[in-house]
Short mmCIF file of C-alpha atoms and ligand atoms in Angstrom, two decimals:
data_model
loop_
_atom_site.label_atom_id
_atom_site.label_comp_id
_atom_site.label_asym_id
_atom_site.label_seq_id
_atom_site.Cartn_x
_atom_site.Cartn_y
_atom_site.Cartn_z
CA MET A 1 -7.08 -11.49 -78.02
CA PRO A 2 -8.58 -10.94 -81.60
CA GLY A 3 -7.43 -7.92 -83.57
CA LEU A 4 -4.76 -7.00 -80.90
CA VAL A 5 -1.07 -6.68 -82.59
CA ALA A 6 1.16 -8.63 -80.10
CA ASP A 7 4.00 -6.09 -80.13
CA LYS A 8 4.61 -5.23 -76.63
CA ILE A 9 7.75 -6.18 -74.85
CA LEU A 10 7.81 -8.01 -71.50
CA VAL A 11 11.08 -7.86 -69.23
CA THR A 12 11.15 -10.63 -66.65
CA GLY A 13 13.62 -9.83 -63.50
CA ALA A 14 13.45 -6.22 -64.46
CA LEU A 15 14.37 -4.88 -61.06
CA GLY A 16 18.09 -6.58 -61.29
CA GLN A 17 21.25 -5.13 -62.48
CA ILE A 18 20.70 -5.54 -66.11
CA GLY A 19 16.84 -4.91 -66.02
CA THR A 20 16.95 -1.70 -64.58
CA GLU A 21 18.90 -0.52 -67.67
CA LEU A 22 17.45 -2.70 -70.11
CA VAL A 23 14.02 -1.44 -69.42
CA GLU A 24 15.12 2.13 -69.65
CA ALA A 25 16.66 1.50 -73.12
CA LEU A 26 13.65 -0.39 -74.40
CA ARG A 27 11.42 2.39 -73.17
CA GLU A 28 13.46 4.94 -75.04
CA LYS A 29 13.65 2.97 -78.31
CA HIS A 30 10.03 1.51 -78.25
CA GLY A 31 7.89 3.90 -75.96
CA PRO A 32 7.35 3.43 -72.08
CA ALA A 33 3.92 1.93 -72.72
CA ASN A 34 5.12 -0.75 -74.93
CA VAL A 35 7.45 -2.23 -72.48
CA ILE A 36 6.02 -4.06 -69.27
CA ALA A 37 8.56 -4.57 -66.63
CA SER A 38 8.11 -7.59 -64.32
CA ASP A 39 9.83 -9.06 -61.35
CA ILE A 40 8.84 -11.22 -58.42
CA ARG A 41 9.44 -8.25 -56.13
CA GLY A 42 8.41 -4.57 -56.37
CA GLU A 43 4.87 -2.93 -56.15
CA ASN A 44 2.48 -3.48 -59.05
CA THR A 45 2.28 0.08 -60.59
CA LYS A 46 0.20 1.37 -63.51
CA ALA A 47 2.86 4.07 -63.96
CA SER A 48 6.29 3.73 -62.71
CA THR A 49 9.04 6.32 -62.36
CA ASN A 50 9.96 6.29 -66.11
CA GLY A 51 6.47 6.28 -67.02
CA GLY A 52 5.79 2.42 -67.80
CA VAL A 53 4.23 -0.59 -66.14
CA HIS A 54 5.82 -2.78 -63.49
CA VAL A 55 3.80 -6.03 -62.55
CA LEU A 56 4.48 -8.72 -60.04
CA LEU A 57 5.44 -11.98 -62.00
CA ASP A 58 7.06 -15.17 -60.78
CA VAL A 59 8.65 -16.82 -63.85
CA LEU A 60 7.82 -20.19 -62.26
CA ASP A 61 4.20 -19.27 -63.04
CA THR A 62 3.53 -20.33 -66.54
CA GLU A 63 -0.21 -19.68 -66.75
CA ALA A 64 0.46 -16.15 -65.42
CA ILE A 65 2.98 -15.25 -67.91
CA ILE A 66 0.61 -16.75 -70.91
CA THR A 67 -2.22 -14.79 -69.51
CA LEU A 68 -0.27 -11.60 -69.30
CA CYS A 69 1.23 -11.90 -72.66
CA ARG A 70 -2.61 -12.61 -74.36
CA GLN A 71 -4.22 -9.65 -72.16
CA GLU A 72 -1.16 -7.32 -73.08
CA GLY A 73 -0.43 -8.19 -76.55
CA VAL A 74 3.29 -9.22 -75.83
CA GLY A 75 5.44 -10.12 -78.74
CA THR A 76 8.95 -10.25 -77.17
CA ILE A 77 10.18 -11.51 -73.71
CA TYR A 78 13.54 -10.38 -72.31
CA HIS A 79 13.92 -12.97 -69.73
CA LEU A 80 16.52 -12.07 -67.27
CA ALA A 81 14.89 -13.52 -63.90
CA ALA A 82 17.40 -15.91 -62.58
CA LEU A 83 19.89 -16.58 -59.52
CA LEU A 84 23.49 -15.44 -60.05
CA SER A 85 26.59 -17.73 -59.53
CA ALA A 86 27.19 -16.87 -55.82
CA THR A 87 23.47 -17.02 -54.49
CA GLY A 88 23.14 -19.87 -56.59
CA GLU A 89 26.03 -21.98 -55.23
CA GLN A 90 24.68 -21.15 -51.68
CA ASN A 91 21.29 -22.57 -52.68
CA PRO A 92 21.70 -24.91 -55.76
CA GLU A 93 17.96 -26.11 -55.58
CA LEU A 94 16.55 -22.64 -55.91
CA CYS A 95 18.97 -21.91 -58.40
CA ARG A 96 17.94 -24.74 -60.51
CA LYS A 97 14.30 -24.30 -59.99
CA VAL A 98 14.38 -20.70 -60.90
CA ASN A 99 17.32 -20.89 -63.88
CA VAL A 100 15.89 -23.81 -65.48
CA GLY A 101 12.35 -23.82 -64.52
CA GLY A 102 11.90 -20.06 -65.32
CA THR A 103 13.23 -20.67 -68.78
CA ILE A 104 11.15 -23.72 -69.40
CA SER A 105 7.89 -21.36 -68.35
CA VAL A 106 9.15 -18.78 -70.66
CA LEU A 107 9.61 -21.00 -73.62
CA GLU A 108 6.38 -22.65 -73.07
CA ALA A 109 4.59 -19.12 -72.89
CA ALA A 110 6.82 -18.63 -76.34
CA LYS A 111 5.28 -21.65 -77.74
CA GLU A 112 1.90 -20.62 -76.74
CA CYS A 113 1.80 -17.16 -77.81
CA SER A 114 4.33 -17.27 -80.87
CA LEU A 115 6.87 -14.84 -78.74
CA ARG A 116 10.37 -13.80 -79.65
CA VAL A 117 12.68 -14.53 -76.64
CA PHE A 118 16.21 -13.25 -75.42
CA ILE A 119 17.67 -15.30 -72.71
CA PRO A 120 21.08 -14.46 -71.40
CA SER A 121 23.63 -16.95 -70.91
CA SER A 122 27.09 -16.49 -69.14
CA ILE A 123 30.77 -17.02 -69.39
CA ALA A 124 29.82 -19.41 -66.51
CA VAL A 125 28.93 -22.05 -69.06
CA PHE A 126 32.76 -22.87 -69.55
CA GLY A 127 34.42 -24.96 -67.13
CA PRO A 128 38.07 -25.41 -66.02
CA ASP A 129 38.69 -27.69 -69.20
CA ALA A 130 37.85 -25.07 -71.63
CA PRO A 131 40.69 -22.79 -73.21
CA LYS A 132 41.48 -19.89 -71.14
CA HIS A 133 40.77 -17.78 -74.05
CA ALA A 134 37.48 -19.49 -74.53
CA PRO A 135 36.29 -20.34 -78.17
CA GLN A 136 32.69 -20.22 -79.19
CA VAL A 137 32.58 -23.93 -79.77
CA THR A 138 34.11 -26.02 -76.94
CA ALA A 139 33.18 -28.96 -74.33
CA LEU A 140 30.88 -27.02 -71.69
CA ASN A 141 31.60 -28.53 -68.28
CA PRO A 142 31.02 -25.98 -65.72
CA THR A 143 31.82 -26.88 -62.11
CA THR A 144 29.17 -24.48 -60.54
CA VAL A 145 25.50 -25.23 -60.44
CA TYR A 146 24.80 -21.91 -61.91
CA GLY A 147 26.92 -22.81 -65.02
CA GLU A 148 25.07 -25.97 -65.23
CA THR A 149 21.61 -24.11 -65.39
CA LYS A 150 23.06 -21.65 -67.89
CA VAL A 151 24.55 -24.38 -70.38
CA LYS A 152 20.75 -25.98 -69.88
CA GLY A 153 19.23 -23.00 -70.86
CA GLU A 154 21.14 -22.54 -74.01
CA LEU A 155 20.13 -26.38 -74.87
CA LEU A 156 16.64 -25.69 -74.00
CA ALA A 157 16.68 -22.38 -76.49
CA GLN A 158 17.96 -24.85 -79.07
CA GLU A 159 15.55 -27.36 -78.55
CA TYR A 160 12.55 -25.03 -78.85
CA TRP A 161 13.89 -23.36 -81.89
CA GLU A 162 14.38 -26.63 -83.77
CA LYS A 163 11.24 -28.50 -82.54
CA HIS A 164 8.79 -25.46 -82.19
CA GLY A 165 10.36 -22.83 -84.31
CA ILE A 166 10.55 -20.24 -81.50
CA ASP A 167 13.30 -17.56 -82.09
CA VAL A 168 15.25 -17.49 -79.24
CA ARG A 169 18.51 -15.72 -78.84
CA GLY A 170 21.13 -15.10 -76.27
CA ILE A 171 24.65 -13.77 -75.32
CA ARG A 172 27.10 -15.39 -72.90
CA TYR A 173 27.20 -11.94 -71.02
CA PRO A 174 30.84 -11.59 -69.39
CA GLY A 175 30.92 -10.02 -65.77
CA LEU A 176 28.72 -6.76 -66.23
CA ILE A 177 29.96 -3.40 -64.60
CA SER A 178 27.39 -0.81 -63.99
CA TYR A 179 26.13 1.81 -61.39
CA LYS A 180 22.32 2.32 -61.78
CA ALA A 181 21.45 -0.91 -59.68
CA PRO A 182 23.59 -3.05 -57.48
CA ALA A 183 25.07 -6.26 -58.68
CA GLY A 184 22.84 -9.12 -57.92
CA GLY A 185 25.05 -12.02 -56.03
CA GLY A 186 27.37 -12.94 -58.73
CA THR A 187 30.97 -13.84 -58.53
CA THR A 188 31.98 -10.77 -60.54
CA ASP A 189 30.48 -8.50 -58.10
CA TYR A 190 33.74 -7.15 -56.97
CA ALA A 191 34.19 -5.49 -60.09
CA VAL A 192 31.03 -3.52 -59.24
CA GLU A 193 31.48 -2.85 -55.62
CA ILE A 194 35.12 -1.80 -55.74
CA PHE A 195 33.92 1.64 -57.40
CA GLU A 196 31.43 2.33 -54.61
CA ALA A 197 34.07 1.54 -52.04
CA ALA A 198 36.63 3.67 -53.70
CA LEU A 199 34.44 6.85 -53.61
CA LYS A 200 32.97 6.17 -50.13
CA ASP A 201 36.04 4.90 -48.21
CA ARG A 202 38.89 5.12 -50.65
CA TYR A 203 39.69 1.37 -49.45
CA TYR A 204 38.36 -1.82 -50.83
CA ASN A 205 39.13 -5.47 -49.55
CA CYS A 206 38.46 -7.44 -52.69
CA PHE A 207 37.10 -11.19 -52.28
CA VAL A 208 39.27 -12.68 -55.35
CA ARG A 209 43.23 -12.90 -55.82
CA PRO A 210 44.97 -9.72 -57.28
CA ASP A 211 45.90 -11.91 -60.53
CA THR A 212 42.00 -13.06 -61.15
CA ARG A 213 41.49 -12.38 -64.76
CA LEU A 214 37.87 -12.34 -66.26
CA PRO A 215 35.80 -11.41 -69.37
CA MET A 216 34.10 -7.90 -68.44
CA LEU A 217 31.90 -5.46 -70.10
CA TYR A 218 30.62 -2.25 -69.13
CA MET A 219 26.68 -2.01 -68.93
CA ASP A 220 26.32 0.32 -71.75
CA ASP A 221 27.81 -2.07 -74.27
CA ALA A 222 25.88 -5.01 -72.97
CA ILE A 223 22.72 -3.35 -73.44
CA ARG A 224 23.86 -2.12 -76.83
CA ALA A 225 24.86 -5.77 -77.71
CA THR A 226 21.62 -7.03 -76.60
CA LEU A 227 19.55 -4.85 -78.52
CA MET A 228 21.72 -5.33 -81.65
CA LEU A 229 21.17 -9.03 -81.39
CA MET A 230 17.58 -8.68 -81.19
CA ASP A 231 17.44 -6.28 -84.27
CA ALA A 232 19.68 -8.75 -86.21
CA GLN A 233 17.76 -10.41 -89.27
CA VAL A 234 17.29 -14.03 -88.30
CA ASP A 235 18.77 -15.39 -91.41
CA THR A 236 22.13 -13.94 -90.38
CA LEU A 237 22.23 -15.92 -87.22
CA GLY A 238 24.10 -19.55 -87.11
CA PRO A 239 23.86 -22.32 -84.62
CA SER A 240 25.64 -20.10 -81.86
CA LYS A 241 22.41 -17.89 -81.60
CA ALA A 242 21.35 -19.36 -78.09
CA GLY A 243 24.63 -17.99 -76.57
CA TYR A 244 27.08 -15.89 -78.46
CA ASN A 245 30.52 -15.26 -77.04
CA ILE A 246 31.03 -11.52 -77.52
CA ASP A 247 34.14 -9.61 -77.68
CA CYS A 248 34.70 -7.77 -74.44
CA GLN A 249 37.26 -6.42 -71.83
CA SER A 250 39.68 -8.86 -69.91
CA PHE A 251 41.56 -7.64 -66.90
CA THR A 252 42.97 -8.65 -63.48
CA ALA A 253 41.18 -7.37 -60.04
CA GLU A 254 44.69 -5.93 -59.70
CA GLU A 255 44.57 -4.20 -63.12
CA LEU A 256 41.08 -2.76 -62.07
CA ALA A 257 42.35 -1.62 -58.59
CA GLN A 258 45.35 0.32 -60.57
CA ALA A 259 42.96 1.81 -63.08
CA ILE A 260 40.81 3.31 -60.26
CA ALA A 261 43.85 4.50 -58.09
CA LYS A 262 44.70 6.60 -61.22
CA GLU A 263 41.55 8.43 -60.52
CA VAL A 264 40.79 8.32 -57.01
CA ASP A 265 43.62 9.91 -54.93
CA GLY A 266 44.59 7.37 -52.24
CA PHE A 267 42.59 4.58 -52.93
CA THR A 268 44.09 1.54 -51.97
CA CYS A 269 42.86 -2.38 -52.45
CA ASP A 270 43.76 -5.64 -50.24
CA PHE A 271 42.83 -8.94 -51.45
CA SER A 272 41.13 -11.63 -49.26
CA PRO A 273 39.89 -14.73 -51.51
CA ASP A 274 36.62 -16.48 -50.38
CA VAL A 275 34.95 -19.20 -51.91
CA ARG A 276 33.68 -17.04 -54.69
CA GLN A 277 37.76 -17.56 -56.10
CA THR A 278 36.85 -21.11 -56.87
CA TYR A 279 34.03 -19.96 -59.14
CA ALA A 280 36.25 -17.37 -60.66
CA ASP A 281 39.05 -20.02 -61.36
CA SER A 282 36.91 -22.27 -63.20
CA TRP A 283 36.02 -19.78 -65.97
CA PRO A 284 37.97 -18.15 -68.77
CA ASP A 285 40.16 -15.15 -68.84
CA SER A 286 38.60 -13.89 -71.92
CA VAL A 287 36.51 -15.24 -75.00
CA ASP A 288 36.58 -15.41 -78.85
CA GLY A 289 33.59 -13.27 -79.99
CA SER A 290 34.45 -13.68 -83.70
CA ILE A 291 31.40 -15.43 -84.54
CA ALA A 292 29.14 -12.41 -83.07
CA LYS A 293 31.27 -10.20 -84.95
CA GLN A 294 30.85 -11.85 -88.32
CA GLU A 295 27.03 -12.44 -87.92
CA TRP A 296 25.83 -9.35 -86.20
CA ASN A 297 28.84 -6.90 -86.32
CA TRP A 298 29.30 -6.81 -82.50
CA SER A 299 32.62 -4.89 -81.05
CA PRO A 300 32.63 -3.01 -77.79
CA THR A 301 33.33 0.48 -77.23
CA TYR A 302 34.75 1.02 -73.69
CA ASP A 303 38.26 -0.07 -72.59
CA LEU A 304 39.33 -0.47 -69.11
CA ASP A 305 40.11 3.24 -68.65
CA GLU A 306 37.18 4.63 -70.16
CA MET A 307 34.99 2.38 -68.26
CA VAL A 308 36.49 3.34 -64.94
CA LYS A 309 35.93 7.06 -65.86
CA ALA A 310 32.37 6.31 -66.75
CA MET A 311 31.62 4.41 -63.54
CA LEU A 312 33.24 7.16 -61.27
CA HIS A 313 31.35 9.88 -63.01
CA GLY A 314 28.04 8.12 -63.09
CA LEU A 315 28.44 7.10 -59.32
CA SER A 316 29.49 10.41 -58.38
CA ASN A 317 26.49 12.02 -59.99
CA LYS A 318 24.04 9.45 -58.37
CA GLN A 319 25.39 10.13 -54.88
CA GLU A 320 24.95 13.96 -55.48
CA VAL A 321 21.34 13.16 -56.32
CA ARG A 322 20.70 10.90 -53.13
P1 NAD B 401 19.98 -9.64 -60.86
O1 NAD B 401 20.24 -10.78 -59.73
O2 NAD B 401 20.43 -8.38 -60.59
O3 NAD B 401 18.45 -9.79 -61.22
C1 NAD B 401 17.67 -10.74 -61.41
C2 NAD B 401 16.24 -10.45 -60.85
O4 NAD B 401 15.20 -11.67 -61.07
C3 NAD B 401 15.71 -9.83 -59.50
O5 NAD B 401 15.63 -8.56 -59.50
C4 NAD B 401 15.23 -10.95 -58.73
O6 NAD B 401 14.32 -10.26 -57.80
C5 NAD B 401 14.45 -11.58 -60.06
N1 NAD B 401 13.62 -12.85 -59.63
C6 NAD B 401 14.58 -13.76 -59.00
N2 NAD B 401 13.61 -14.91 -58.96
C7 NAD B 401 12.84 -14.56 -59.88
C8 NAD B 401 11.17 -15.29 -60.04
N3 NAD B 401 11.21 -16.49 -59.72
N4 NAD B 401 10.48 -14.57 -60.60
C9 NAD B 401 10.45 -13.58 -61.33
N5 NAD B 401 11.66 -12.49 -60.98
C10 NAD B 401 12.73 -13.24 -60.20
O7 NAD B 401 20.46 -10.58 -62.12
P2 NAD B 401 21.06 -9.79 -63.26
O8 NAD B 401 22.58 -9.39 -63.09
O9 NAD B 401 20.32 -8.54 -63.69
O10 NAD B 401 21.47 -10.87 -64.30
C11 NAD B 401 20.05 -11.16 -65.38
C12 NAD B 401 20.38 -12.18 -66.28
O11 NAD B 401 21.79 -12.03 -66.89
C13 NAD B 401 20.83 -13.53 -65.70
O12 NAD B 401 20.17 -14.65 -66.36
C14 NAD B 401 22.24 -13.95 -65.35
O13 NAD B 401 22.22 -15.21 -65.19
C15 NAD B 401 22.57 -13.19 -66.52
N6 NAD B 401 23.87 -12.70 -66.50
C16 NAD B 401 24.25 -11.59 -65.61
C17 NAD B 401 25.65 -11.29 -65.83
C18 NAD B 401 26.23 -10.13 -64.58
O14 NAD B 401 27.28 -9.80 -64.53
N7 NAD B 401 25.02 -9.21 -64.11
C19 NAD B 401 26.63 -11.86 -66.16
C20 NAD B 401 26.22 -13.15 -67.23
C21 NAD B 401 24.80 -13.26 -67.10
N1 LIG B 402 28.51 -12.28 -63.52
C1 LIG B 402 27.89 -13.37 -63.36
C2 LIG B 402 28.07 -14.03 -62.03
O1 LIG B 402 29.14 -13.72 -61.38
C3 LIG B 402 28.40 -14.38 -64.44
O2 LIG B 402 27.25 -15.02 -65.17
O3 LIG B 402 27.48 -14.83 -61.41
#
């Protein structure tokens, strides 16, 4: 649209675990009117609870994304809409369609409207042949369909960067732990569910083995990492920009249960692994985030005990408000 400065932000998948908190952070930083939340679900609202707009948008509808970006003067997309690993393995076709198809739609819109883009990748890009402390650069042979879609997402981001000059950045998020919105059907959901169960029932039956060790991060750190990467000067970013490993925590399910038991009297945890154990076993225990540290100075702030305290405090306050 002539004369319109394209500086608004569009978030896809905004009602999910990450979107709920990213929209809040972006609205705080840029002003509520400059951040458009969108999802395939929810109501169209001119003014949502935190003062911004929410629109219904299916990320498979490229034309709708382009029209919205042109009409509203969008300059940046945070593309969060996707199916996570556990849901994705139950419905691989839909997982490929939404995760790869949605990414192509967003990148095509970025090409048409000269947008900057953030697309999350995941530790699920690694397969069982990767070192258990996964380096930034190694063979990516995931055994989950979800992981395949995340590798494809990184490759697409690199392709659009190289062929079309689109500024696309991404982080290989570890399992994210938060309390503001429910976890969205991933393998790492046990590390979220366990907190609500501890406060409600003082008991959790965990769906992975006690010795299952995975990279994890508290949501406050994940949001901060996302904003830091998007604020970084483009000429500081090297070839890993489509999917950075980032330094984070690494603990077993049993260590998490023990850390919670120190804070919640009488809390106990059993372990009854299901199919999600297979996905967890195919991922690394920890990742080497030294390139993200060098290029945009990333380091996390929460350790396991601090994260457990923050989660229990946040959830208790939320339950009081309910
Ligand atoms: P989530 O499942 O909580 O939210 C995803 C949102 O996408 C949902 O609100 C859903 O309604 C929406 N959605 C689904 N299909 C859509 C479509 N066709 N059009 C528009 N919206 C649609 O997921 P999340 O945890 O917030 O994850 C966001 C991104 O981060 C995903 O790409 C995911 O792979 C990645 N990631 C998440 C984690 C984690 O632990 N949460 C870890 C690694 C990577
Ligand atoms: N936390 C995500 C999942 O378990 C990893 O991308 O699916």
